Coordinates of C-alpha atoms and ligand atoms in Angstrom, one line a residue:
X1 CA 16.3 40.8 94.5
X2 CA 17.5 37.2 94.9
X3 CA 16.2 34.6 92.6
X4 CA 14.4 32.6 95.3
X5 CA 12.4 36.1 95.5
X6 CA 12.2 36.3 91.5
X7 CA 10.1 32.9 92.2
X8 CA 7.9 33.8 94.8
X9 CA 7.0 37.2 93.2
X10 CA 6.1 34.9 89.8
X11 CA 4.2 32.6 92.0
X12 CA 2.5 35.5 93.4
X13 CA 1.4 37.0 90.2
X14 CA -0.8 33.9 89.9
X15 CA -2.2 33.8 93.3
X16 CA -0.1 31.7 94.6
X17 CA 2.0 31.5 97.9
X18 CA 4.1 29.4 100.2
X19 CA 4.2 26.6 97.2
X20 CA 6.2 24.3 99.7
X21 CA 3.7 21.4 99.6
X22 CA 4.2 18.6 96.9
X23 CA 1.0 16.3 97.3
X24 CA -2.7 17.2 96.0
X25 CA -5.4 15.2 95.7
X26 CA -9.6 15.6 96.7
X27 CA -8.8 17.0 99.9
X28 CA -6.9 19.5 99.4
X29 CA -2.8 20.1 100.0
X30 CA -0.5 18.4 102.2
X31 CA 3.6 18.9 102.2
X32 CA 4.1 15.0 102.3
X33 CA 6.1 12.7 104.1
X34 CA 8.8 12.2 101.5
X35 CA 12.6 13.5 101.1
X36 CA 12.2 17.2 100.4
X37 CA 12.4 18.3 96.5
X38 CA 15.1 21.1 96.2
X39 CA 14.4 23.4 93.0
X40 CA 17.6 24.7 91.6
X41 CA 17.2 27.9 89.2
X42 CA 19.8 27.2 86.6
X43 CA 20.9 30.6 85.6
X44 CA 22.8 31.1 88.8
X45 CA 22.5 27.6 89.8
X46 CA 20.7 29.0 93.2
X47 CA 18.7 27.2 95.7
X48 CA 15.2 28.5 95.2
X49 CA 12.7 26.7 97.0
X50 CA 12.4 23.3 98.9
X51 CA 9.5 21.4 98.4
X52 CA 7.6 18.5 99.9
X53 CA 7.2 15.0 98.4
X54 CA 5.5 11.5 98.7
X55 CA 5.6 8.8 100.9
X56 CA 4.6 5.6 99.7
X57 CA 1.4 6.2 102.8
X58 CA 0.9 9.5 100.8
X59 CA 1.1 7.8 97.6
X60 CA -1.5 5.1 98.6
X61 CA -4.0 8.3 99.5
X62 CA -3.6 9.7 96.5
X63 CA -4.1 7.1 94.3
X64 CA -7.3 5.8 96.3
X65 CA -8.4 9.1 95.6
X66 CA -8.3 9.0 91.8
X67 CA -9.7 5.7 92.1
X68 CA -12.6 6.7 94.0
X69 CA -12.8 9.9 91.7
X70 CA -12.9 7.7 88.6
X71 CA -16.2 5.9 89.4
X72 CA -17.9 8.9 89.5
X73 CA -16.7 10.9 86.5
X74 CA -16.8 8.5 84.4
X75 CA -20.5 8.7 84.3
X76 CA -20.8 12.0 83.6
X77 CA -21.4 12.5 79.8
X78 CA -18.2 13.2 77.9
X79 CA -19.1 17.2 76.8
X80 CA -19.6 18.1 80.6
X81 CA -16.2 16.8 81.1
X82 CA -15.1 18.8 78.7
X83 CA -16.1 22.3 80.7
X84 CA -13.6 21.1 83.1
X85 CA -11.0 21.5 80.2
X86 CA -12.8 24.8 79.3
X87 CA -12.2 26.4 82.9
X88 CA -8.4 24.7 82.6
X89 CA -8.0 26.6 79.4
X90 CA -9.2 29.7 81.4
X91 CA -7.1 29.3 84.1
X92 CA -4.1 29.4 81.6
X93 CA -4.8 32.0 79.1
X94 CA -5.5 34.6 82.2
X95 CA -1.9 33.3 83.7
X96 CA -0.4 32.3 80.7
X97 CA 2.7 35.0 80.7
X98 CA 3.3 34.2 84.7
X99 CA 3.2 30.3 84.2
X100 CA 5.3 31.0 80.6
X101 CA 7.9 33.0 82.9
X102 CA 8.0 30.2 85.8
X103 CA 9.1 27.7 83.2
X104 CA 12.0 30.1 81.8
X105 CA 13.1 30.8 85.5
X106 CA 13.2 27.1 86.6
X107 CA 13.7 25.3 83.8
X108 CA 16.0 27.8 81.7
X109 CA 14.5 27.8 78.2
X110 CA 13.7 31.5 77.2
X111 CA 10.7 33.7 78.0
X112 CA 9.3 32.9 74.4
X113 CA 9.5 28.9 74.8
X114 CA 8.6 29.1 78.3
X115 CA 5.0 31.3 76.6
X116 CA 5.1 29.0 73.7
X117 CA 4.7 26.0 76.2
X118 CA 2.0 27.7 78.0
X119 CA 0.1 28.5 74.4
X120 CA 0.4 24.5 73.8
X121 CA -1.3 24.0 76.6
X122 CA -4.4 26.5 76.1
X123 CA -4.2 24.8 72.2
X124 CA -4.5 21.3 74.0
X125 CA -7.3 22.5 75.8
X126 CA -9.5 23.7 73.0
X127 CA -8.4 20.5 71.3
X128 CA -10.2 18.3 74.2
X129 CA -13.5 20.4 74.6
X130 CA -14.0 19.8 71.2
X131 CA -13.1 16.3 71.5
X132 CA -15.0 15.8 74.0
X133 CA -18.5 15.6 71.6
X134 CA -16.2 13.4 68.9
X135 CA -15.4 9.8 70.7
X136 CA -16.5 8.5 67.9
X137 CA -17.0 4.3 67.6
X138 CA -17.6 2.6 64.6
X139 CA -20.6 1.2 63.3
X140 CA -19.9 -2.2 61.1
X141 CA -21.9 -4.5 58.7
X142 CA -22.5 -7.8 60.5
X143 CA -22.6 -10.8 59.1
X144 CA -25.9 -12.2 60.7
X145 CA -29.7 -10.9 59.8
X146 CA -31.2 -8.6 61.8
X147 CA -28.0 -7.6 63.6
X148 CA -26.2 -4.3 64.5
X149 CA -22.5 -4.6 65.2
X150 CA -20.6 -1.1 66.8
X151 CA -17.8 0.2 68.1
X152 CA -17.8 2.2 71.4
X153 CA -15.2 3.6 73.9
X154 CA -15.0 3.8 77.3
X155 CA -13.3 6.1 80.2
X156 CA -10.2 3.4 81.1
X157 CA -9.5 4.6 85.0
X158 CA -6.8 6.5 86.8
X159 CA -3.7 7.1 84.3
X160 CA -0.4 7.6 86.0
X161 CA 1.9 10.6 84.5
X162 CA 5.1 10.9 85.0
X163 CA 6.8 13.7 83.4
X164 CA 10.6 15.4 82.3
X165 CA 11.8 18.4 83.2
X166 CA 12.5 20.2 79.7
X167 CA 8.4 20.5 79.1
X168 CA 7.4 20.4 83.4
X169 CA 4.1 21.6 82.4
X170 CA 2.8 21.3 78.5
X171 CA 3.2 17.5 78.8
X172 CA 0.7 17.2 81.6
X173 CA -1.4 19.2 79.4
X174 CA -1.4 17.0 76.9
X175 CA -2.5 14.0 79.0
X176 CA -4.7 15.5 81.5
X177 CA -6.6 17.3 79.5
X178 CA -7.2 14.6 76.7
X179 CA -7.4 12.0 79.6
X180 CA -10.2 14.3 81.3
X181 CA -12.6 14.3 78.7
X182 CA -12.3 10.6 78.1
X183 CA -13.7 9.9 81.7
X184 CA -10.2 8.9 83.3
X185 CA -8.4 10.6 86.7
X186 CA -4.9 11.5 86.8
X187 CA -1.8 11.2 89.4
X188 CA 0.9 13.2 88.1
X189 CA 4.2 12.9 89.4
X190 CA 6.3 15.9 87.5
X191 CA 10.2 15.9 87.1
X192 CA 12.0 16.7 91.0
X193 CA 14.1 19.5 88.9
X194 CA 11.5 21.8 88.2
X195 CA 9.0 20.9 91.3
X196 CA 7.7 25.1 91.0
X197 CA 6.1 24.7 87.3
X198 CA 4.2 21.5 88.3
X199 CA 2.9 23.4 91.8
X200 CA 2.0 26.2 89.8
X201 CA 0.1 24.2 87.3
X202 CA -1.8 22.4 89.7
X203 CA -2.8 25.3 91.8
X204 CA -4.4 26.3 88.1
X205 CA -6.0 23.2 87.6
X206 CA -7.6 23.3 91.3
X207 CA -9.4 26.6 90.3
X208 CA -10.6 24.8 87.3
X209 CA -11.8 21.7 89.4
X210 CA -13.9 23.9 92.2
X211 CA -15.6 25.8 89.6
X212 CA -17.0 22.4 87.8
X213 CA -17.2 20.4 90.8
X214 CA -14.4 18.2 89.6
X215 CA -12.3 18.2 92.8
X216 CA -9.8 15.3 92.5
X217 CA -10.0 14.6 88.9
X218 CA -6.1 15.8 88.6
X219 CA -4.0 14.9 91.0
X220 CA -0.1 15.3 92.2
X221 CA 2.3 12.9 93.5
X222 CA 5.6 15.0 93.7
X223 CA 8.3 12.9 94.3
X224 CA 11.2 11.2 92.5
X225 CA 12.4 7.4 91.1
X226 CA 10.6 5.7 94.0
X227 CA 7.2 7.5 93.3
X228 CA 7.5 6.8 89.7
X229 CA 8.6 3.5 89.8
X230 CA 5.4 2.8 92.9
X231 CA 3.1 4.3 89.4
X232 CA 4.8 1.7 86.7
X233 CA 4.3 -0.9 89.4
X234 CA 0.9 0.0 90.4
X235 CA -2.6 -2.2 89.1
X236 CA -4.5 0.3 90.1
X237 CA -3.1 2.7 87.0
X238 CA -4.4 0.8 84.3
X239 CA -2.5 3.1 81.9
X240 CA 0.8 4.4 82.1
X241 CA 2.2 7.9 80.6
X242 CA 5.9 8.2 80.7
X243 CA 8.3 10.5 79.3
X244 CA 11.7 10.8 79.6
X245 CA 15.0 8.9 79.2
X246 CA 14.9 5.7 76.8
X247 CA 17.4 4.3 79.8
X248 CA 14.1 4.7 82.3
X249 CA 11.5 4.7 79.9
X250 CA 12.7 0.7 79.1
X251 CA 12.5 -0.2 83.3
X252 CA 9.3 1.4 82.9
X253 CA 7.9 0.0 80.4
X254 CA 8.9 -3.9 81.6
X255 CA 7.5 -2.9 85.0
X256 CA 3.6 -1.8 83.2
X257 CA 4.0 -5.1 81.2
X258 CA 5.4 -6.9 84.1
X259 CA 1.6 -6.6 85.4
X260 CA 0.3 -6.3 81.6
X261 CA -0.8 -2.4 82.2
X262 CA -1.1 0.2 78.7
X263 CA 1.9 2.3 78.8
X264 CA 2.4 5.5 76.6
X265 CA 6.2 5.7 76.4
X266 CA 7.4 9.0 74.4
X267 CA 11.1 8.4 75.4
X268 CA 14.5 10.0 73.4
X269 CA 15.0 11.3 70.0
X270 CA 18.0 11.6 67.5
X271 CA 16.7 13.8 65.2
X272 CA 18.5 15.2 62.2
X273 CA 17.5 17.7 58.6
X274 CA 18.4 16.2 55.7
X275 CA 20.0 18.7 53.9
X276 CA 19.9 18.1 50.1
X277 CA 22.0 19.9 46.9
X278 CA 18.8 21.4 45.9
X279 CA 18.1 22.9 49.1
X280 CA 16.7 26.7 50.3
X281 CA 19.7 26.8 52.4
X282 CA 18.6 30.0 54.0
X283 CA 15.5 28.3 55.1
X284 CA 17.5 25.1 56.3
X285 CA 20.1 27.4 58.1
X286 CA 16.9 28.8 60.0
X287 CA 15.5 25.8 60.9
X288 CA 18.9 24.1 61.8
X289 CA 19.5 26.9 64.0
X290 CA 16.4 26.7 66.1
X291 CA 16.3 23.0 65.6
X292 CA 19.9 23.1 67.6
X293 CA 20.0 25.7 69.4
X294 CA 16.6 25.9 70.6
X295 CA 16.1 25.4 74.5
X296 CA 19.6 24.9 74.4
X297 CA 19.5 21.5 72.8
X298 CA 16.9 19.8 75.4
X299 CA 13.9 19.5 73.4
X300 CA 13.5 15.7 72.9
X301 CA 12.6 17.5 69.1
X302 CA 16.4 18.7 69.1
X303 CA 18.3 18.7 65.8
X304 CA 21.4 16.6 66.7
X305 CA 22.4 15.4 63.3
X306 CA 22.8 17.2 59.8
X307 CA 23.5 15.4 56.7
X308 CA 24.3 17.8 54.2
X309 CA 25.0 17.4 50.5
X310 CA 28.8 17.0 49.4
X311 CA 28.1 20.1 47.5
X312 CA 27.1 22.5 49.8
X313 CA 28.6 21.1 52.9
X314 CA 31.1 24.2 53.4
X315 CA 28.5 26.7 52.6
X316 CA 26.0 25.5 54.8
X317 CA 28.5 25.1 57.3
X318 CA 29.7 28.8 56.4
X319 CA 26.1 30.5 57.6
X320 CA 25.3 28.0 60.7
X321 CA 28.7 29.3 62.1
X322 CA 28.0 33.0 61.4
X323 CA 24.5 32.5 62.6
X324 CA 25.7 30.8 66.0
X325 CA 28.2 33.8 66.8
X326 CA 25.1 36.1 66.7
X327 CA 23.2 33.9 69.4
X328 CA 23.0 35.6 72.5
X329 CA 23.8 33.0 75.9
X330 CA 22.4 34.6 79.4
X331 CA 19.6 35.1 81.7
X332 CA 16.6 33.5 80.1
X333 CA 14.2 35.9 81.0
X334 CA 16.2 38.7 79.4
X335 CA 14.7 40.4 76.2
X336 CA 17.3 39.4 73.4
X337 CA 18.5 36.1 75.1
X338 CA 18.0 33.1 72.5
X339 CA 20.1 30.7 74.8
X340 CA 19.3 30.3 78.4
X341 CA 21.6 27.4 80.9
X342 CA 21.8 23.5 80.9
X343 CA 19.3 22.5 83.2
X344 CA 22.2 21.1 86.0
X345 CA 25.7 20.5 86.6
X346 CA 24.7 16.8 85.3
X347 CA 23.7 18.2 82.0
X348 CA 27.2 20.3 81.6
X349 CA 29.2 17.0 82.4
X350 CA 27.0 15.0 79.8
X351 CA 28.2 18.2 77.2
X352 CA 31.9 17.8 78.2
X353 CA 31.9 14.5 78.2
X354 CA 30.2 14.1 74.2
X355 CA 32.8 16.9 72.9
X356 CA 35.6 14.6 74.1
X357 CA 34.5 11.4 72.6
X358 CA 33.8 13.3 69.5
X359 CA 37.5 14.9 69.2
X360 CA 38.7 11.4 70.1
X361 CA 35.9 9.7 67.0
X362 CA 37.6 12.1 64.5
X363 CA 35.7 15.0 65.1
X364 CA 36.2 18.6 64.7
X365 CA 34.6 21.7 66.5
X366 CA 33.7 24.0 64.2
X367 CA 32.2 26.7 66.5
X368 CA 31.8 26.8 70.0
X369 CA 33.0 23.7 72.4
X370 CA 33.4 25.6 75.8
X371 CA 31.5 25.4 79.3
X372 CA 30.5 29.5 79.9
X373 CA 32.3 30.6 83.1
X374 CA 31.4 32.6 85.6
X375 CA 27.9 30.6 87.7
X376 CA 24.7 28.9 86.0
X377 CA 24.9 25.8 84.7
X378 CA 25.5 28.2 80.4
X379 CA 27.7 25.8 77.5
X380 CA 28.3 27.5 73.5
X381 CA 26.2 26.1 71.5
X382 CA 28.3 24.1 69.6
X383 CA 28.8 23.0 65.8
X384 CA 31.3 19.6 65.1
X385 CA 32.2 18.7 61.7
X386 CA 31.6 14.7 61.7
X387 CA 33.5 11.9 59.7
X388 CA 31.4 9.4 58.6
X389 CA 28.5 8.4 61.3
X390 CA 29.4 4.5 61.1
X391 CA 33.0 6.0 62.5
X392 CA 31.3 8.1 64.9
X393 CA 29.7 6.7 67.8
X394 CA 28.9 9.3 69.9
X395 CA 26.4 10.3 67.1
X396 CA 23.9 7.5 68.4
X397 CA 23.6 9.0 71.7
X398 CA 21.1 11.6 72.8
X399 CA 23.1 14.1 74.3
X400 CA 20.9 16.6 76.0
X401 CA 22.6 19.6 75.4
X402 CA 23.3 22.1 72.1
X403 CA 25.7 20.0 70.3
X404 CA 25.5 19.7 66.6
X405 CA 27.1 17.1 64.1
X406 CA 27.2 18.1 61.0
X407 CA 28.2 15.3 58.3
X408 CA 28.9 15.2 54.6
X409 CA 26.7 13.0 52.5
X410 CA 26.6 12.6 48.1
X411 CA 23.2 11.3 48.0
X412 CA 19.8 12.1 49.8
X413 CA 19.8 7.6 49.8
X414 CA 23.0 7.7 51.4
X415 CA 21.1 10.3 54.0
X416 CA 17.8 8.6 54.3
X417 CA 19.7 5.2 55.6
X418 CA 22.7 7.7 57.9
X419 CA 19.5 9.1 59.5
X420 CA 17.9 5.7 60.3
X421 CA 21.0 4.1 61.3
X422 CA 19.9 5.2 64.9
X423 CA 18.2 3.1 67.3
X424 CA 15.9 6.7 68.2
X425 CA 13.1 7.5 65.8
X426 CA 11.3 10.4 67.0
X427 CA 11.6 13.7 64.7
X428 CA 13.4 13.9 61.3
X429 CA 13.1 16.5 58.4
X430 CA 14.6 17.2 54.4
X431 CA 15.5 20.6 53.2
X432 CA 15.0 20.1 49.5
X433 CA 13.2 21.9 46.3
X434 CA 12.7 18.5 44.6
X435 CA 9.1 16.6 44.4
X436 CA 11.0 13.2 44.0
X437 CA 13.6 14.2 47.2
X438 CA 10.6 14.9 49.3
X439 CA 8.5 11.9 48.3
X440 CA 11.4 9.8 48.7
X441 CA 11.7 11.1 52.1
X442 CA 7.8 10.3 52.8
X443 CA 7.8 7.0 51.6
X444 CA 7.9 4.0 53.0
X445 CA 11.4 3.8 51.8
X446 CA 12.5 7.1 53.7
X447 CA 12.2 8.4 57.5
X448 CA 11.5 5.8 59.6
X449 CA 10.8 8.2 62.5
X450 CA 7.1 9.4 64.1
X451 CA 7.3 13.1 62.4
X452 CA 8.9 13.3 59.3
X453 CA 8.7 17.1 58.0
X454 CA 9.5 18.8 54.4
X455 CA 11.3 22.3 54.4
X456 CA 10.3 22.5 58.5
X457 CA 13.2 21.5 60.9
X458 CA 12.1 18.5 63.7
X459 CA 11.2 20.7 66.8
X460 CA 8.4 22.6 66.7
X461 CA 5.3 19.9 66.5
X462 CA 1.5 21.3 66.3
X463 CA -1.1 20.0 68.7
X464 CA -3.0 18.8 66.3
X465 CA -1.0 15.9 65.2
X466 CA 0.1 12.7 67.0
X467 CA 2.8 13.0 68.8
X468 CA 5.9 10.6 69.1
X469 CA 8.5 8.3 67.7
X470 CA 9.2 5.1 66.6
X471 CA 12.3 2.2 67.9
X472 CA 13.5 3.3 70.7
X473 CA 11.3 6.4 71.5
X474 CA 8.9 4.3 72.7
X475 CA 6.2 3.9 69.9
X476 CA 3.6 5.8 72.0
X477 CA 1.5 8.7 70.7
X478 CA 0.1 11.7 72.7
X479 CA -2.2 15.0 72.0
X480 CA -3.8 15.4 68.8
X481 CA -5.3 13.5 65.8
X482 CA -6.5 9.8 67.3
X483 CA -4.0 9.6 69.8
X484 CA -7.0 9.9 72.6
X485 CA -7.9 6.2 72.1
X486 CA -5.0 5.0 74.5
X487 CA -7.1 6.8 77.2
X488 CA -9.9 4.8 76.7
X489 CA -11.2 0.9 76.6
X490 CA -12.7 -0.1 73.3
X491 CA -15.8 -2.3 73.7
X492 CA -17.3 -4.3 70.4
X493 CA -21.4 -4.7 70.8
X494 CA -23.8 -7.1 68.9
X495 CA -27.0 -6.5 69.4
X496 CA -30.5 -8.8 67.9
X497 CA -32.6 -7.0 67.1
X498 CA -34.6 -10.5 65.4
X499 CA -36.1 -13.5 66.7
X500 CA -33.7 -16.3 65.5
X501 CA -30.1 -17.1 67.1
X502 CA -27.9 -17.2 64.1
X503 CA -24.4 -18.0 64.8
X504 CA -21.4 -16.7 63.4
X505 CA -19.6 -18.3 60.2
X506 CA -22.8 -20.4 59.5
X507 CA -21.9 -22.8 63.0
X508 CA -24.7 -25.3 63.5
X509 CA -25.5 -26.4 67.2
X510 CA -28.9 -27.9 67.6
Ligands
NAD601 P1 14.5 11.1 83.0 O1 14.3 9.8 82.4 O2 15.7 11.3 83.9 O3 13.2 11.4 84.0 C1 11.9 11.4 83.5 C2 11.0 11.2 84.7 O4 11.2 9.8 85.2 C3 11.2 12.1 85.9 O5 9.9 12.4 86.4 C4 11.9 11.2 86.9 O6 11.8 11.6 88.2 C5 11.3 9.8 86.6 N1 12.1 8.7 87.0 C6 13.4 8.6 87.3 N2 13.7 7.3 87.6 C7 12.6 6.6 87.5 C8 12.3 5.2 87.7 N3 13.3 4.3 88.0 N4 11.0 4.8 87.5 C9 10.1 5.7 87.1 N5 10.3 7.0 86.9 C10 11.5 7.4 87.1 O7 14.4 12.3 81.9 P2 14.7 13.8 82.0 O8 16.1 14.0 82.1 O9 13.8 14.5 83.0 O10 14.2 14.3 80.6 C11 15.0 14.2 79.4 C12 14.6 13.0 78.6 O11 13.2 13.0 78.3 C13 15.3 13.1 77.2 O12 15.7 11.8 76.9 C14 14.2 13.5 76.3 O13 14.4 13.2 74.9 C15 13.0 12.9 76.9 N6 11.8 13.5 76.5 C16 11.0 12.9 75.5 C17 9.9 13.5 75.1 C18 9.0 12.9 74.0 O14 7.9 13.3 73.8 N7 9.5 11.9 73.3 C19 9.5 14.7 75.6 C20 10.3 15.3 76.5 C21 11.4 14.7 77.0

């Protein structure tokens, strides 16, 4: 079978055929007037489909759309929106294995990721229904007799979503459905390398929107740069969802200022384990391991950096390698597989290039190092033994590929400030038995990142929490805990309930 059939019999599985158009909105599909999208499966690096994609004319018709869309379900009280999320969650749990095995087959993380991105998406969703009865505003003590002060919130309008390849589909999820319960519309324009997840995904969110008369509420803009830089300039997006690149994520970011928009920017990470003389080194081994290794180094949750005690440097060192010769590289929907490809020939350069300025910094590959021959865009996953980081520049770059550097610390101080030496603060975690160590670590003296974890490695993150870094990651926050209060305008009421006009800090004006 050739792989652009693999795709269409996956496709198929969820109802879905001919996926060659690339625009969506209220009525209905159209292929677009933009420069085709070409998906490239990366296990053979195969042509597999060619899709269509915006104009700026198409553009303009979707985003109308959302606008229009907005005025009417924002009215609609918050826990009806939240059915549409109900149906949504549906929708995925029914197709969740097909949808988990698209991801794996265009974007090249394994079958169990590519499920495991699927399952955040179904947790996302329960997250919003119940959400969606707890927009809770404040009520506050005014100043003034026989007055009520409160907080409320308010649907915002259309939010723009533009999206990376290495999550094409839970990232969405984690907008649209928080976004759809607080009373906003969507445009999504997903990543041009994995164009297949994002058709599928909307197909399954246009079931959910005809059965809760919601047509429109999600929409897609497929397309690349031009499409997402028309959303960062666009007025008509009051708020801005971007992820990817810090290089981007900065143009985007001046552009939504530029016309003082809300952006969300969850950008780059440079996330490292802490790995102190106290530690459970088989549990920091494990968590290295799939910190590192994981999707093949292009989670944005990656472990790039180790700092490992003086002490038990070699050792650690010692079971990472033996645990990296047992990792088995291939096709990422094969059972056994815990490495699938690079997502392009771009991403194997990017590993060449970062093993060469590392040998050239002073570093030394411990394991691994090579591009894997014979088709697909497949790299070891590689281990290099670092000299001091301030000697070491390649270790402030995000390289997106499964490249560890592993340095030699005598202090979990001397650790805390290596780690934050980056200008990235997204995940970071300690391996250590000791109270004090951890705490440290907690402190306001310790990780400066967003997610700061204890015995846990950095990729990984629960729903439940916020999501997202600090510096240059972008400061923005997505999915869980309050992180739904970007999505909406907060509105502060006074109301009189008396007969006199007092005014505020005692001002006299008769
Ligand atoms: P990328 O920056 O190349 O692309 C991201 C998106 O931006 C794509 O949809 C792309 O088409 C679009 N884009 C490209 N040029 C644009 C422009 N000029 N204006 C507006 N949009 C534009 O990133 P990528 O290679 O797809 O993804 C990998 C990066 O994403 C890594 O840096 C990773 O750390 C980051 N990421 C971060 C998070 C997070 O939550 N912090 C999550 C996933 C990925």
């Amino acid at each position: 079978m050739s792989r652009a059939d693999i795709a269409e019999k996956i496709l198929a599985r969820m109802g879905i055929a001919g996926a060659g158009d690339g625009v969506r909105d209220e009525d209905g599909w159209r292929p677009g007037n933009g420069p085709p999208i070409v998906s490239v499966e990366p296990t053979g690096a195969h042509e597999v489909a060619r899709i269509g994609s915006c104009d700026r004319d198409d553009y303009d018709v979707v985003v109308e759309g959302a606008r229009d869309r907005f005025h009417e379900w924002r009215a609609r009280p918050a826990p009806v929106r939240g059915e549409l999320v109900r149906a949504l969650g549906a929708e995925l749990r029914e197709h969740k294995e097909a949808l988990g095995e698209l991801v794996a087959f265009e974007m090249g993380k394994i079958r169990s990721e590519g499920l495991g991105e699927v399952q955040e998406m179904i947790d996302i969703c329960d997250f919003a229904v119940g959400l969606s009865r707890q927009l809770y505003g404040l009520t506050i003590a005014s100043e003034r007799p026989k007055h009520r002060m409160m907080e409320q919130w308010h649907p915002l309008g259309p939010v723009g979503i533009v999206t990376a390849f290495n999550f094409p589909v839970a990232v969405w999820a984690w907008n649209a459905a928080i976004a759809a319960v607080c009373g906003d519309t969507c445009v999504w324009k997903p990543s041009p390398r994995t164009p297949l997840c994002s058709i599928a995904t909307q197909h399954l969110a246009d079931r959910a929107m005809a059965r809760c008369d919601a047509e429109g509420v999600w929409a897609l803009a497929s397309g690349g740069a031009d499409v997402g830089t028309w959303i960062a300039e666009d007025p008509r997006l009051p708020l801005v969802s971007f992820t990817g690149s810090i290089r981007i994520g900065r143009e985007v970011a001046a552009k939504v200022a530029g016309r003082l928009g809300r952006s969300i920017l969850e950008l780059g990470g440079n996330n490292a384990i802490i790995v102190a003389e106290d530690a459970d080194l088989d549990l920091a081994t494990r968590a290295i391991v799939f910190g590192a290794v994981g999707t093949a180094g292009q989670r944005c949750t990656s472990t790039r950096r180790v700092f490992a005690h003086a002490k038990v440097v070699d050792e650690l060192l010692g079971r990472l390698t033996r645990a990296y010769s047992t990792v088995k590289i291939g096709d990422p929907l094969e059972n056994g597989v815990l490495m699938g490809p690079l997502c392009s020939e771009a991403s194997v350069k990017a590993f060449e290039a970062a093993l060469v300025a590392a040998r050239a910094q002073g570093g030394t590959i411990v394991r691994g190092g090579e591009v894997v021959p014979g088709g697909g865009y497949f790299v070891e996953p590689t281990i290099v033994r670092a000299p001091r980081q301030e000697d070491f520049p390649i270790a402030h770059d995000e390289t997106f590929a499964p490249i560890l550097y592993v340095f030699s610390v005598d202090s979990v101080e001397e650790a805390i400030d290596a780690q934050n030496a980056v200008t990235q603060g997204l995940s970071s975690a300690i391996f250590t038995e000791s109270m004090r160590h951890a705490e440290r670590f907690l402190s306001p003296i310790g990780s400066d990142c967003g997610i700061a974890n204890v015995n846990i490695g950095t990729s990984g993150a629960e729903i439940g929490g916020a999501f997202g870094g600090e510096k240059d990651t972008g400061g923005g926050r997505e999915s869980g805990s309050d992180a739904w209060k970007a999505y909406m305008r907060r509105q502060t009421c006074t109301v009189n309930w008396g007969g006199e006009l007092p005014l505020a800090q005692g001002v006299e004006f008769v």
